[in-house]
Amino acid sequence: MDKYRVKQGQTINLEDWDANEISLFPEGKKAAKDKTKKLNKKLEALQELLYAEHKQKVLVVLQALDTGGKDGTIRAVFEGVNPAGVKVASFKVPTAIESDHDFLWRIHQHTPGKGEIVIFNRSHYEDVLVVRVHNLVDKDIWKKRYDHINNFEKMLTDEGATIIKIFLHISKDEQKERLQERWDVPEKNWKFSSGDLKERALWDEYQKAYEDVLEKTSTDYAPWYIIPANRNWYRNYLISSILVKKLESLNMEYPLPEDGLDNIEIE
Ligand code: ADP
């Protein structure tokens, strides 16, 4: 999976990253789906262990352009995982009270506690993406945010969090097809908004803003992964694999039973 991890300080040109590629699973869709099901089972067991051990905290940051597949990823990758130990925090346009505070204020209260996995569906990165592309605050302000973000994430990891950041990378053609589908399929119409077309017109600006995010905020302690996401099955397989590997590396253990239970008999 290292292939998709952005190394600290690496220069990123998203045109060099093929959103269609499936090199780690050339066997194709059916085999990948079977494998992802097995990974789901593993993730389910690892989440149970994380919850029981009550030491580690896991934060998954999911970012993508419109139609990038954030919702589908959450549904597929966390299928079967006990909802009691997993939370999704979705970040929309800030409310009036959120806007009155610094950009991390609303974020911090949703970071995971011990034993929890939290998935950020959008995140503090919107404050250097949509905010930058639409000039919602002055450049002087947003350009300092990369450092603020790195410091914030360092603090979270120093305090015991594991952070995995996922960028779902789709191509412009793929976005066109997905928007068209939202328009054509009645059950998907609700997802279509004219705003999506305005955002699509800013495709190049968003690519540039994402490149800066990936270059400036992929660190050893909180790395970004650029996931080729034109094919949902490959995307799901990769993300499930990354999460399972990461959780396995935490060397978690079930807590020992309390002392003095050896002679207990349950009648
Ligand atoms: P999603 O597209 O994530 O499924 P929505 O359609 O409700 O959900 O879109 C959420 C919107 O909120 C997006 O357009 C996103 O850019 C916007 N948003 C999120 N965070 C911020 C922010 N900090 N400042 C401005 N807009 C934001």
mmCIF file of C-alpha atoms and ligand atoms in Angstrom:
data_model
loop_
_atom_site.group_PDB
_atom_site.id
_atom_site.type_symbol
_atom_site.label_atom_id
_atom_site.label_comp_id
_atom_site.label_asym_id
_atom_site.label_seq_id
_atom_site.Cartn_x
_atom_site.Cartn_y
_atom_site.Cartn_z
ATOM 1 C CA MET A 1 0.000 0.000 0.000
ATOM 2 C CA ASP A 2 3.079 2.167 0.298
ATOM 3 C CA LYS A 3 2.684 2.941 -3.358
ATOM 4 C CA TYR A 4 -0.297 5.156 -2.546
ATOM 5 C CA ARG A 5 1.155 6.833 0.537
ATOM 6 C CA VAL A 6 2.420 10.374 0.070
ATOM 7 C CA LYS A 7 5.889 10.667 1.596
ATOM 8 C CA GLN A 8 6.638 13.712 3.700
ATOM 9 C CA GLY A 9 7.810 16.510 1.393
ATOM 10 C CA GLN A 10 6.900 14.640 -1.822
ATOM 11 C CA THR A 11 5.887 16.780 -4.798
ATOM 12 C CA ILE A 12 2.452 15.868 -6.121
ATOM 13 C CA ASN A 13 1.062 16.376 -9.586
ATOM 14 C CA LEU A 14 -2.319 14.667 -9.637
ATOM 15 C CA GLU A 15 -2.156 14.240 -13.409
ATOM 16 C CA ASP A 16 0.562 11.661 -12.781
ATOM 17 C CA TRP A 17 -1.765 9.616 -10.557
ATOM 18 C CA ASP A 18 -4.037 7.366 -12.634
ATOM 19 C CA ALA A 19 -7.510 7.238 -11.095
ATOM 20 C CA ASN A 20 -8.310 4.108 -13.145
ATOM 21 C CA GLU A 21 -5.436 1.926 -12.131
ATOM 22 C CA ILE A 22 -5.935 -1.459 -10.456
ATOM 23 C CA SER A 23 -2.358 -2.724 -10.301
ATOM 24 C CA LEU A 24 -2.550 -4.373 -6.862
ATOM 25 C CA PHE A 25 -5.620 -6.374 -7.833
ATOM 26 C CA PRO A 26 -5.366 -7.379 -11.494
ATOM 27 C CA GLU A 27 -7.658 -10.376 -10.842
ATOM 28 C CA GLY A 28 -10.596 -7.963 -11.147
ATOM 29 C CA LYS A 29 -13.840 -7.042 -9.490
ATOM 30 C CA LYS A 30 -15.232 -10.385 -8.305
ATOM 31 C CA ALA A 31 -12.032 -11.504 -6.594
ATOM 32 C CA ALA A 32 -11.501 -8.062 -5.067
ATOM 33 C CA LYS A 33 -15.003 -8.036 -3.629
ATOM 34 C CA ASP A 34 -14.441 -11.466 -2.034
ATOM 35 C CA LYS A 35 -11.155 -10.291 -0.574
ATOM 36 C CA THR A 36 -12.759 -7.092 0.748
ATOM 37 C CA LYS A 37 -15.426 -9.196 2.499
ATOM 38 C CA LYS A 38 -12.664 -11.077 4.303
ATOM 39 C CA LEU A 39 -11.005 -7.788 5.225
ATOM 40 C CA ASN A 40 -14.369 -6.574 6.562
ATOM 41 C CA LYS A 41 -14.438 -9.525 8.947
ATOM 42 C CA LYS A 42 -10.917 -8.743 10.100
ATOM 43 C CA LEU A 43 -11.779 -5.098 10.607
ATOM 44 C CA GLU A 44 -14.821 -6.116 12.634
ATOM 45 C CA ALA A 45 -12.619 -8.193 14.983
ATOM 46 C CA LEU A 46 -9.948 -5.491 15.221
ATOM 47 C CA GLN A 47 -12.531 -2.849 16.074
ATOM 48 C CA GLU A 48 -13.885 -5.104 18.827
ATOM 49 C CA LEU A 49 -10.370 -5.432 20.219
ATOM 50 C CA LEU A 50 -9.739 -1.680 19.989
ATOM 51 C CA TYR A 51 -12.950 -1.080 21.911
ATOM 52 C CA ALA A 52 -12.161 -3.708 24.550
ATOM 53 C CA GLU A 53 -8.588 -2.582 25.071
ATOM 54 C CA HIS A 54 -9.709 1.042 25.434
ATOM 55 C CA LYS A 55 -6.271 2.561 24.837
ATOM 56 C CA GLN A 56 -5.926 3.574 21.214
ATOM 57 C CA LYS A 57 -7.842 6.116 19.159
ATOM 58 C CA VAL A 58 -8.225 5.960 15.394
ATOM 59 C CA LEU A 59 -9.106 8.841 13.103
ATOM 60 C CA VAL A 60 -9.841 8.292 9.416
ATOM 61 C CA VAL A 61 -10.041 11.483 7.356
ATOM 62 C CA LEU A 62 -11.939 11.128 4.069
ATOM 63 C CA GLN A 63 -11.686 13.833 1.444
ATOM 64 C CA ALA A 64 -12.838 13.905 -2.179
ATOM 65 C CA LEU A 65 -14.353 16.096 -4.819
ATOM 66 C CA ASP A 66 -18.128 15.872 -5.360
ATOM 67 C CA THR A 67 -19.161 12.339 -6.447
ATOM 68 C CA GLY A 68 -15.760 11.083 -5.280
ATOM 69 C CA GLY A 69 -17.425 8.258 -3.332
ATOM 70 C CA LYS A 70 -17.063 9.201 0.347
ATOM 71 C CA ASP A 71 -20.470 7.855 1.348
ATOM 72 C CA GLY A 72 -20.055 4.632 -0.627
ATOM 73 C CA THR A 73 -16.635 4.087 0.915
ATOM 74 C CA ILE A 74 -17.954 4.423 4.457
ATOM 75 C CA ARG A 75 -20.822 2.017 3.702
ATOM 76 C CA ALA A 76 -18.598 -0.601 2.077
ATOM 77 C CA VAL A 77 -15.491 -0.465 4.248
ATOM 78 C CA PHE A 78 -17.279 -0.399 7.605
ATOM 79 C CA GLU A 79 -19.997 -2.905 6.686
ATOM 80 C CA GLY A 80 -20.516 -5.282 9.593
ATOM 81 C CA VAL A 81 -18.426 -3.262 12.044
ATOM 82 C CA ASN A 82 -20.187 -2.676 15.373
ATOM 83 C CA PRO A 83 -21.765 0.788 15.061
ATOM 84 C CA ALA A 84 -21.320 1.334 18.813
ATOM 85 C CA GLY A 85 -17.568 1.758 18.407
ATOM 86 C CA VAL A 86 -17.499 3.723 15.165
ATOM 87 C CA LYS A 87 -18.688 7.267 14.585
ATOM 88 C CA VAL A 88 -18.986 9.317 11.435
ATOM 89 C CA ALA A 89 -18.592 13.081 11.728
ATOM 90 C CA SER A 90 -19.704 14.990 8.615
ATOM 91 C CA PHE A 91 -18.560 18.560 8.210
ATOM 92 C CA LYS A 92 -20.790 20.864 6.195
ATOM 93 C CA VAL A 93 -20.785 24.626 5.648
ATOM 94 C CA PRO A 94 -19.963 26.026 9.119
ATOM 95 C CA THR A 95 -22.862 27.341 11.186
ATOM 96 C CA ALA A 96 -22.835 30.922 12.441
ATOM 97 C CA ILE A 97 -21.409 29.888 15.801
ATOM 98 C CA GLU A 98 -18.770 27.649 14.172
ATOM 99 C CA SER A 99 -17.724 30.529 11.908
ATOM 100 C CA ASP A 100 -17.253 32.724 14.952
ATOM 101 C CA HIS A 101 -14.474 30.409 16.156
ATOM 102 C CA ASP A 102 -11.134 29.244 14.792
ATOM 103 C CA PHE A 103 -11.397 26.583 12.071
ATOM 104 C CA LEU A 104 -10.314 23.717 14.351
ATOM 105 C CA TRP A 105 -12.842 24.472 17.079
ATOM 106 C CA ARG A 106 -15.644 22.402 15.584
ATOM 107 C CA ILE A 107 -13.248 19.652 14.550
ATOM 108 C CA HIS A 108 -11.575 18.966 17.874
ATOM 109 C CA GLN A 109 -14.730 17.945 19.682
ATOM 110 C CA HIS A 110 -15.284 15.106 17.199
ATOM 111 C CA THR A 111 -11.820 13.533 17.432
ATOM 112 C CA PRO A 112 -11.860 9.933 18.712
ATOM 113 C CA GLY A 113 -11.730 8.995 22.365
ATOM 114 C CA LYS A 114 -10.012 5.822 23.626
ATOM 115 C CA GLY A 115 -11.349 2.701 21.952
ATOM 116 C CA GLU A 116 -13.085 4.637 19.182
ATOM 117 C CA ILE A 117 -12.797 4.868 15.430
ATOM 118 C CA VAL A 118 -14.018 8.173 14.015
ATOM 119 C CA ILE A 119 -14.417 8.788 10.304
ATOM 120 C CA PHE A 120 -14.336 12.392 9.174
ATOM 121 C CA ASN A 121 -16.572 12.803 6.122
ATOM 122 C CA ARG A 122 -14.926 16.048 5.004
ATOM 123 C CA SER A 123 -12.809 17.688 7.659
ATOM 124 C CA HIS A 124 -10.560 20.570 8.678
ATOM 125 C CA TYR A 125 -9.066 20.242 5.183
ATOM 126 C CA GLU A 126 -12.122 22.024 3.764
ATOM 127 C CA ASP A 127 -10.598 25.110 5.344
ATOM 128 C CA VAL A 128 -7.732 25.025 2.847
ATOM 129 C CA LEU A 129 -9.821 23.609 -0.045
ATOM 130 C CA VAL A 130 -13.282 25.105 -0.564
ATOM 131 C CA VAL A 131 -12.248 28.113 1.512
ATOM 132 C CA ARG A 132 -9.235 28.714 -0.704
ATOM 133 C CA VAL A 133 -10.957 28.033 -4.034
ATOM 134 C CA HIS A 134 -13.850 30.367 -3.180
ATOM 135 C CA ASN A 135 -11.740 33.001 -1.410
ATOM 136 C CA LEU A 136 -13.839 32.665 1.726
ATOM 137 C CA VAL A 137 -11.001 34.031 3.861
ATOM 138 C CA ASP A 138 -7.865 35.996 2.965
ATOM 139 C CA LYS A 139 -4.867 34.122 1.656
ATOM 140 C CA ASP A 140 -2.828 35.436 4.618
ATOM 141 C CA ILE A 141 -5.128 33.453 6.870
ATOM 142 C CA TRP A 142 -5.562 30.165 4.993
ATOM 143 C CA LYS A 143 -1.910 29.774 4.034
ATOM 144 C CA LYS A 144 -0.961 29.546 7.706
ATOM 145 C CA ARG A 145 -3.442 26.740 8.215
ATOM 146 C CA TYR A 146 -1.190 23.991 6.813
ATOM 147 C CA ASP A 147 1.148 24.509 9.776
ATOM 148 C CA HIS A 148 -1.744 24.744 12.188
ATOM 149 C CA ILE A 149 -3.116 21.465 10.808
ATOM 150 C CA ASN A 150 0.238 19.701 11.062
ATOM 151 C CA ASN A 151 0.671 20.883 14.643
ATOM 152 C CA PHE A 152 -2.873 19.873 15.555
ATOM 153 C CA GLU A 153 -2.438 16.389 14.086
ATOM 154 C CA LYS A 154 0.941 16.028 15.809
ATOM 155 C CA MET A 155 -0.685 16.827 19.112
ATOM 156 C CA LEU A 156 -3.434 14.259 18.478
ATOM 157 C CA THR A 157 -0.910 11.543 17.635
ATOM 158 C CA ASP A 158 1.276 12.465 20.643
ATOM 159 C CA GLU A 159 -1.850 11.940 22.730
ATOM 160 C CA GLY A 160 -2.362 8.441 21.353
ATOM 161 C CA ALA A 161 -4.313 8.827 18.119
ATOM 162 C CA THR A 162 -3.543 7.032 14.886
ATOM 163 C CA ILE A 163 -4.457 9.161 11.879
ATOM 164 C CA ILE A 164 -5.070 7.840 8.364
ATOM 165 C CA LYS A 165 -5.941 10.348 5.668
ATOM 166 C CA ILE A 166 -7.579 9.201 2.452
ATOM 167 C CA PHE A 167 -8.017 11.243 -0.709
ATOM 168 C CA LEU A 168 -10.395 9.577 -3.162
ATOM 169 C CA HIS A 169 -8.964 10.459 -6.529
ATOM 170 C CA ILE A 170 -11.384 10.350 -9.480
ATOM 171 C CA SER A 171 -10.867 11.658 -13.000
ATOM 172 C CA LYS A 172 -12.792 14.539 -14.517
ATOM 173 C CA ASP A 173 -14.469 12.182 -17.020
ATOM 174 C CA GLU A 174 -15.562 9.884 -14.228
ATOM 175 C CA GLN A 175 -17.099 12.811 -12.361
ATOM 176 C CA LYS A 176 -19.054 13.720 -15.483
ATOM 177 C CA GLU A 177 -20.477 10.196 -15.688
ATOM 178 C CA ARG A 178 -21.382 10.145 -12.015
ATOM 179 C CA LEU A 179 -23.111 13.531 -12.196
ATOM 180 C CA GLN A 180 -24.983 12.400 -15.302
ATOM 181 C CA GLU A 181 -26.126 9.294 -13.451
ATOM 182 C CA ARG A 182 -27.413 11.419 -10.564
ATOM 183 C CA TRP A 183 -29.426 13.341 -13.088
ATOM 184 C CA ASP A 184 -30.691 10.296 -15.012
ATOM 185 C CA VAL A 185 -31.598 7.916 -12.176
ATOM 186 C CA PRO A 186 -34.700 9.115 -10.264
ATOM 187 C CA GLU A 187 -33.516 7.557 -6.972
ATOM 188 C CA LYS A 188 -30.278 9.514 -7.266
ATOM 189 C CA ASN A 189 -31.832 12.874 -8.225
ATOM 190 C CA TRP A 190 -31.851 14.025 -4.603
ATOM 191 C CA LYS A 191 -28.066 13.956 -4.646
ATOM 192 C CA PHE A 192 -27.864 16.262 -7.632
ATOM 193 C CA SER A 193 -27.443 19.954 -6.987
ATOM 194 C CA SER A 194 -26.749 22.773 -9.398
ATOM 195 C CA GLY A 195 -23.925 23.716 -7.028
ATOM 196 C CA ASP A 196 -22.117 20.537 -8.130
ATOM 197 C CA LEU A 197 -21.828 21.971 -11.659
ATOM 198 C CA LYS A 198 -20.407 25.230 -10.323
ATOM 199 C CA GLU A 199 -17.842 23.261 -8.333
ATOM 200 C CA ARG A 200 -17.014 21.131 -11.378
ATOM 201 C CA ALA A 201 -16.223 24.297 -13.319
ATOM 202 C CA LEU A 202 -13.517 24.911 -10.696
ATOM 203 C CA TRP A 203 -11.946 21.471 -11.240
ATOM 204 C CA ASP A 204 -8.429 22.802 -11.956
ATOM 205 C CA GLU A 205 -8.451 25.088 -8.911
ATOM 206 C CA TYR A 206 -9.491 22.168 -6.714
ATOM 207 C CA GLN A 207 -6.782 19.914 -8.148
ATOM 208 C CA LYS A 208 -4.208 22.571 -7.323
ATOM 209 C CA ALA A 209 -5.593 23.047 -3.811
ATOM 210 C CA TYR A 210 -5.512 19.258 -3.243
ATOM 211 C CA GLU A 211 -1.954 19.026 -4.527
ATOM 212 C CA ASP A 212 -0.899 21.612 -1.943
ATOM 213 C CA VAL A 213 -2.743 19.783 0.821
ATOM 214 C CA LEU A 214 -1.076 16.491 -0.107
ATOM 215 C CA GLU A 215 2.380 18.063 -0.342
ATOM 216 C CA LYS A 216 2.217 20.167 2.784
ATOM 217 C CA THR A 217 0.308 17.968 5.209
ATOM 218 C CA SER A 218 1.385 14.400 4.511
ATOM 219 C CA THR A 219 3.621 13.635 7.471
ATOM 220 C CA ASP A 220 5.185 10.503 8.910
ATOM 221 C CA TYR A 221 2.744 10.684 11.806
ATOM 222 C CA ALA A 222 -0.385 11.462 9.728
ATOM 223 C CA PRO A 223 0.138 10.356 6.125
ATOM 224 C CA TRP A 224 -2.142 10.899 3.152
ATOM 225 C CA TYR A 225 -3.031 8.083 0.774
ATOM 226 C CA ILE A 226 -4.073 8.935 -2.782
ATOM 227 C CA ILE A 227 -6.578 6.223 -3.670
ATOM 228 C CA PRO A 228 -7.409 5.606 -7.336
ATOM 229 C CA ALA A 229 -11.185 5.763 -6.997
ATOM 230 C CA ASN A 230 -12.729 5.458 -10.450
ATOM 231 C CA ARG A 231 -13.512 1.826 -9.677
ATOM 232 C CA ASN A 232 -15.380 1.422 -6.433
ATOM 233 C CA TRP A 233 -14.304 -2.179 -5.865
ATOM 234 C CA TYR A 234 -10.611 -1.294 -6.103
ATOM 235 C CA ARG A 235 -11.067 1.738 -3.863
ATOM 236 C CA ASN A 236 -12.851 -0.364 -1.210
ATOM 237 C CA TYR A 237 -10.242 -3.098 -1.361
ATOM 238 C CA LEU A 238 -7.364 -0.630 -0.922
ATOM 239 C CA ILE A 239 -8.915 1.280 1.960
ATOM 240 C CA SER A 240 -9.952 -1.890 3.793
ATOM 241 C CA SER A 241 -6.411 -3.209 3.415
ATOM 242 C CA ILE A 242 -4.851 0.000 4.710
ATOM 243 C CA LEU A 243 -7.119 0.075 7.761
ATOM 244 C CA VAL A 244 -6.623 -3.581 8.622
ATOM 245 C CA LYS A 245 -2.842 -3.258 8.320
ATOM 246 C CA LYS A 246 -2.792 -0.124 10.432
ATOM 247 C CA LEU A 247 -4.949 -1.633 13.178
ATOM 248 C CA GLU A 248 -2.920 -4.845 13.189
ATOM 249 C CA SER A 249 0.237 -2.805 13.688
ATOM 250 C CA LEU A 250 -1.141 -1.363 16.936
ATOM 251 C CA ASN A 251 -0.421 -4.675 18.731
ATOM 252 C CA MET A 252 -3.575 -4.485 20.779
ATOM 253 C CA GLU A 253 -4.479 -6.972 23.484
ATOM 254 C CA TYR A 254 -7.653 -7.867 25.300
ATOM 255 C CA PRO A 255 -7.489 -6.600 28.894
ATOM 256 C CA LEU A 256 -6.826 -9.235 31.557
ATOM 257 C CA PRO A 257 -9.810 -10.281 33.661
ATOM 258 C CA GLU A 258 -9.936 -8.746 37.131
ATOM 259 C CA ASP A 259 -7.956 -10.425 39.919
ATOM 260 C CA GLY A 260 -9.534 -13.084 42.063
ATOM 261 C CA LEU A 261 -11.869 -14.534 39.461
ATOM 262 C CA ASP A 262 -10.092 -17.951 39.380
ATOM 263 C CA ASN A 263 -12.338 -19.583 41.974
ATOM 264 C CA ILE A 264 -15.633 -18.116 40.848
ATOM 265 C CA GLU A 265 -18.390 -20.504 39.838
ATOM 266 C CA ILE A 266 -21.391 -19.236 37.960
ATOM 267 C CA GLU A 267 -24.452 -21.080 39.260
HETATM 268 P P1 ADP B 1 -21.286 15.975 0.947
HETATM 269 O O1 ADP B 1 -20.972 16.598 -0.387
HETATM 270 O O2 ADP B 1 -20.092 15.892 1.846
HETATM 271 O O3 ADP B 1 -22.032 14.686 0.833
HETATM 272 P P2 ADP B 1 -23.022 18.225 1.239
HETATM 273 O O4 ADP B 1 -23.576 18.030 -0.135
HETATM 274 O O5 ADP B 1 -23.981 18.653 2.327
HETATM 275 O O6 ADP B 1 -22.278 16.937 1.747
HETATM 276 O O7 ADP B 1 -21.850 19.282 1.122
HETATM 277 C C1 ADP B 1 -21.214 19.842 2.217
HETATM 278 C C2 ADP B 1 -20.682 21.180 1.763
HETATM 279 O O8 ADP B 1 -20.105 21.839 2.878
HETATM 280 C C3 ADP B 1 -19.594 21.058 0.713
HETATM 281 O O9 ADP B 1 -19.890 21.879 -0.379
HETATM 282 C C4 ADP B 1 -18.343 21.554 1.433
HETATM 283 O O10 ADP B 1 -17.427 22.169 0.598
HETATM 284 C C5 ADP B 1 -18.963 22.505 2.443
HETATM 285 N N1 ADP B 1 -18.058 22.767 3.556
HETATM 286 C C6 ADP B 1 -17.547 21.883 4.431
HETATM 287 N N2 ADP B 1 -16.687 22.494 5.287
HETATM 288 C C7 ADP B 1 -16.668 23.793 4.935
HETATM 289 C C8 ADP B 1 -15.980 24.932 5.417
HETATM 290 N N3 ADP B 1 -15.140 24.860 6.442
HETATM 291 N N4 ADP B 1 -16.198 26.118 4.817
HETATM 292 C C9 ADP B 1 -17.055 26.210 3.774
HETATM 293 N N5 ADP B 1 -17.743 25.173 3.265
HETATM 294 C C10 ADP B 1 -17.550 23.976 3.827
#
